[in-house]
Amino acid sequence: MNEKNSFDINFGLLFYNIISRLWLIILSAVILAGITYSYVAFFVKPVYSSTATLYIGSSNGPATIGDVNISDSLAKDYEVIIRRRKILDEVVRRLDLDMTAGQLRQCVSVSNVSNTRILDITVTTPDPARSKEIADTICIVASDELVSIIKDDYVSIVDVGNISSSPSNINMPVSMILAALLGIFLSVLYIMIRTFADDKLRTAEDIERWLGLSVIGTMPYAKEFDNAMSGVRKKRSKKRSDSGT
């Protein structure tokens, strides 16, 4: 029974310490959110994504289930072909880009919509207009290249790229909220550690609970008495120093 009560009192003390140090929790959340905002604003370079879409159709009439299954497997080949140096070199040449085909490849991702002949080509660069321009040009160059490879199919551009108004690698509100939550967690964890690591005996109940001793009486602490004794000790120390000289 005593063990259960001790846990109740400990958690009650923890709750009290959390409430009494609410300022610390709020301050930690604000500081970490501010640090995150400053870091993202000054050190994270924003990049913008633009996505264009290709459709690879069959020239032999409506697609059958077998055609869809084959096209799904071929889509992986198309993804690799589009990111090959031959196509990217042509894109670099047409747009007069200040980068190599290998550097451009790092900015390009190709994905296939499952069970379809649709390919999404996404380009990510620091310039939203440049991202769109590259995505559109890749679609144009890839269309010609794929048609020459897959003789019985045709390639058409379904969607051109978009000019994004917001960066794809930065979400400031979410970043600040996560930082604030981390600040709250760390401050509460600090309070918990301080609370449960504190083994000082402050009350008669603490002595009875942890030492198993009965308290007969208590001596009140008088701050004035302590100050007076401190003054007496200073005077004695001064007299000794004077007599020594």
Coordinates of C-alpha atoms in Angstrom, one line a residue:
M1 CA 0.0 0.0 0.0
N2 CA 2.9 2.3 0.9
E3 CA 4.5 1.6 -2.5
K4 CA 1.4 2.5 -4.4
N5 CA 1.0 5.8 -2.4
S6 CA 4.6 6.7 -3.0
F7 CA 4.1 6.4 -6.8
D8 CA 0.9 8.5 -6.5
I9 CA 2.8 11.2 -4.6
N10 CA 5.7 11.1 -7.1
F11 CA 3.5 11.6 -10.1
G12 CA 1.6 14.3 -8.2
L13 CA 4.9 16.0 -7.6
L14 CA 5.8 15.6 -11.3
F15 CA 2.6 17.2 -12.3
Y16 CA 3.2 20.1 -9.9
N17 CA 6.8 20.6 -11.2
I18 CA 5.5 20.6 -14.8
I19 CA 2.9 23.2 -14.1
S20 CA 5.3 25.3 -12.0
R21 CA 7.9 25.2 -14.8
L22 CA 5.4 25.9 -17.6
W23 CA 7.5 28.9 -18.6
L24 CA 10.5 26.6 -19.3
I25 CA 8.4 24.4 -21.6
I26 CA 7.0 27.4 -23.5
L27 CA 10.5 29.0 -23.7
S28 CA 12.0 25.7 -25.1
A29 CA 9.3 25.4 -27.7
V30 CA 9.7 29.0 -28.8
I31 CA 13.5 28.8 -28.9
L32 CA 13.6 25.6 -31.0
A33 CA 10.9 26.9 -33.3
G34 CA 12.9 30.1 -33.8
I35 CA 16.2 28.2 -34.4
T36 CA 14.4 26.0 -37.0
Y37 CA 13.0 29.1 -38.7
S38 CA 16.4 30.8 -38.9
Y39 CA 18.1 27.6 -40.1
V40 CA 15.6 27.0 -42.9
A41 CA 15.3 30.6 -43.9
F42 CA 19.1 31.2 -44.1
F43 CA 20.7 27.9 -44.8
V44 CA 18.3 25.7 -46.7
K45 CA 18.3 26.4 -50.4
P46 CA 14.7 26.1 -51.8
V47 CA 14.1 23.9 -54.9
Y48 CA 11.0 23.7 -57.1
S49 CA 9.6 20.7 -58.8
S50 CA 7.7 20.5 -62.1
T51 CA 6.0 17.4 -63.5
A52 CA 5.1 16.7 -67.1
T53 CA 3.3 13.5 -68.3
L54 CA 3.7 11.2 -71.2
Y55 CA 1.3 8.6 -72.5
I56 CA 2.6 5.6 -74.5
G57 CA -0.3 4.3 -76.6
S58 CA -0.6 1.3 -78.9
S59 CA -1.1 1.7 -82.7
N60 CA -2.7 -1.7 -82.9
G61 CA -6.1 -0.7 -81.6
P62 CA -7.6 -0.9 -78.1
A63 CA -5.2 -2.4 -75.5
T64 CA -6.0 -5.8 -74.1
I65 CA -5.2 -7.1 -70.6
G66 CA -2.1 -8.7 -72.0
D67 CA -1.0 -5.4 -73.5
V68 CA -1.5 -3.6 -70.2
N69 CA 0.6 -6.3 -68.4
I70 CA 3.3 -6.0 -71.0
S71 CA 3.2 -2.2 -70.9
D72 CA 3.5 -2.2 -67.1
S73 CA 6.8 -4.2 -67.4
L74 CA 8.0 -2.0 -70.3
A75 CA 7.4 1.1 -68.3
K76 CA 10.4 0.3 -66.2
D77 CA 12.5 0.2 -69.4
Y78 CA 11.0 3.5 -70.5
E79 CA 12.0 5.1 -67.1
V80 CA 15.6 4.0 -67.7
I81 CA 15.7 5.1 -71.3
I82 CA 14.4 8.6 -70.5
R83 CA 17.2 9.1 -68.0
R84 CA 19.9 7.9 -70.3
R85 CA 22.7 10.2 -71.5
K86 CA 21.5 10.4 -75.1
I87 CA 18.2 12.1 -74.2
L88 CA 19.7 14.3 -71.5
D89 CA 22.6 15.4 -73.7
E90 CA 20.0 16.6 -76.2
V91 CA 18.1 18.4 -73.5
V92 CA 21.2 20.2 -72.3
R93 CA 22.1 21.2 -75.9
R94 CA 18.6 22.5 -76.7
L95 CA 18.3 24.6 -73.6
D96 CA 22.0 25.5 -73.4
L97 CA 22.1 24.4 -69.8
D98 CA 25.1 25.1 -67.6
M99 CA 25.4 21.5 -66.5
T100 CA 26.3 18.0 -67.8
A101 CA 24.0 15.2 -68.5
G102 CA 25.1 13.5 -65.3
Q103 CA 24.2 16.6 -63.3
L104 CA 20.9 16.9 -65.0
R105 CA 20.1 13.2 -64.3
Q106 CA 20.3 14.0 -60.5
C107 CA 17.5 16.5 -61.0
V108 CA 15.2 14.2 -63.0
S109 CA 12.9 11.4 -61.7
V110 CA 10.6 9.2 -63.8
S111 CA 7.7 7.2 -62.4
N112 CA 5.0 5.0 -63.8
V113 CA 1.4 5.2 -62.7
S114 CA 0.6 1.6 -61.8
N115 CA -1.2 -0.5 -64.4
T116 CA -1.1 2.3 -67.0
R117 CA 1.0 3.5 -69.9
I118 CA 1.5 6.9 -68.2
L119 CA 4.9 8.2 -67.2
D120 CA 5.4 11.2 -64.9
I121 CA 8.6 13.1 -65.5
T122 CA 9.5 15.3 -62.6
V123 CA 12.4 17.9 -62.6
T124 CA 13.6 19.6 -59.5
T125 CA 15.9 22.7 -59.7
P126 CA 16.3 26.0 -57.7
D127 CA 14.4 27.8 -60.5
P128 CA 10.7 27.0 -60.9
A129 CA 10.6 28.3 -64.5
R130 CA 13.7 26.3 -65.4
S131 CA 12.2 23.1 -63.9
K132 CA 9.2 23.4 -66.1
E133 CA 11.3 24.2 -69.2
I134 CA 13.5 21.1 -68.6
A135 CA 10.5 18.8 -67.9
D136 CA 8.7 19.9 -71.1
T137 CA 11.9 19.5 -73.2
I138 CA 12.6 16.1 -71.8
C139 CA 9.0 15.1 -72.9
I140 CA 9.6 16.3 -76.4
V141 CA 13.0 14.7 -76.8
A142 CA 11.9 11.5 -75.1
S143 CA 8.8 11.2 -77.4
D144 CA 10.9 11.1 -80.5
E145 CA 13.4 8.7 -79.0
L146 CA 10.8 6.3 -77.6
V147 CA 8.9 6.2 -80.9
S148 CA 12.1 5.2 -82.7
I149 CA 12.6 2.3 -80.2
I150 CA 9.0 1.0 -79.8
K151 CA 7.9 0.7 -83.4
D152 CA 4.3 -0.2 -82.9
D153 CA 3.5 2.3 -80.2
Y154 CA 3.1 6.1 -80.2
V155 CA 4.0 8.6 -77.5
S156 CA 2.0 11.8 -76.7
I157 CA 2.4 14.5 -74.1
V158 CA -0.6 14.5 -71.8
D159 CA 0.4 17.3 -69.5
V160 CA 3.1 19.9 -69.7
G161 CA 5.1 21.0 -66.7
N162 CA 3.8 23.5 -64.1
I163 CA 5.5 26.5 -62.5
S164 CA 5.5 25.8 -58.8
S165 CA 4.9 28.8 -56.5
S166 CA 6.2 27.0 -53.4
P167 CA 9.4 25.0 -52.8
S168 CA 9.2 21.2 -52.8
N169 CA 11.8 20.8 -50.0
I170 CA 10.5 23.3 -47.5
N171 CA 7.4 23.3 -45.4
M172 CA 8.0 26.1 -42.8
P173 CA 4.8 25.7 -40.7
V174 CA 5.3 21.9 -40.3
S175 CA 9.0 22.3 -39.6
M176 CA 8.3 24.9 -36.9
I177 CA 5.5 22.8 -35.3
L178 CA 7.8 19.7 -35.2
A179 CA 10.6 21.8 -33.6
A180 CA 8.2 23.3 -31.0
L181 CA 7.0 19.7 -30.1
L182 CA 10.6 18.6 -29.8
G183 CA 11.2 21.5 -27.4
I184 CA 8.2 20.6 -25.3
F185 CA 9.3 16.9 -25.2
L186 CA 12.9 17.7 -24.2
S187 CA 11.8 20.2 -21.5
V188 CA 9.3 17.8 -20.0
L189 CA 11.9 15.0 -20.1
Y190 CA 14.3 17.3 -18.2
I191 CA 11.7 18.0 -15.6
M192 CA 10.9 14.3 -15.2
I193 CA 14.6 13.4 -14.7
R194 CA 15.1 16.2 -12.2
T195 CA 11.9 15.2 -10.3
F196 CA 12.6 11.4 -10.1
A197 CA 16.4 11.9 -9.4
D198 CA 15.7 14.3 -6.5
D199 CA 16.1 12.2 -3.3
K200 CA 16.1 15.0 -0.8
L201 CA 13.9 14.5 2.3
R202 CA 11.8 17.7 2.6
T203 CA 8.9 16.7 4.9
A204 CA 8.2 14.5 7.9
E205 CA 6.2 12.3 5.6
D206 CA 9.3 11.8 3.4
I207 CA 11.3 10.6 6.4
E208 CA 8.5 8.1 7.5
R209 CA 8.1 6.8 4.0
W210 CA 11.7 6.3 2.9
L211 CA 13.5 5.7 6.2
G212 CA 10.7 4.0 8.2
L213 CA 11.3 6.4 11.2
S214 CA 8.7 8.1 13.2
V215 CA 9.2 11.9 13.5
I216 CA 8.7 13.0 17.1
G217 CA 9.0 16.7 16.5
T218 CA 10.3 19.3 14.0
M219 CA 12.4 22.4 14.5
P220 CA 11.3 25.4 12.6
Y221 CA 13.9 27.2 10.5
A222 CA 14.3 30.9 11.2
K223 CA 16.0 32.9 8.5
E224 CA 16.7 35.8 10.9
F225 CA 18.5 33.4 13.3
D226 CA 20.6 32.1 10.4
N227 CA 21.5 35.7 9.3
A228 CA 22.4 36.6 12.9
M229 CA 24.7 33.6 13.3
S230 CA 26.4 34.4 10.0
G231 CA 27.1 38.0 11.3
V232 CA 28.6 36.6 14.5
R233 CA 30.9 34.3 12.5
K234 CA 32.0 37.2 10.4
K235 CA 32.8 39.3 13.5
R236 CA 34.8 36.4 15.1
S237 CA 36.7 35.9 11.9
K238 CA 37.6 39.6 11.8
K239 CA 38.7 39.7 15.4
R240 CA 41.1 36.8 14.8
S241 CA 42.6 38.4 11.7
D242 CA 43.0 41.7 13.7
S243 CA 44.7 40.0 16.6
G244 CA 46.9 38.1 14.3
T245 CA 48.3 41.3 12.8

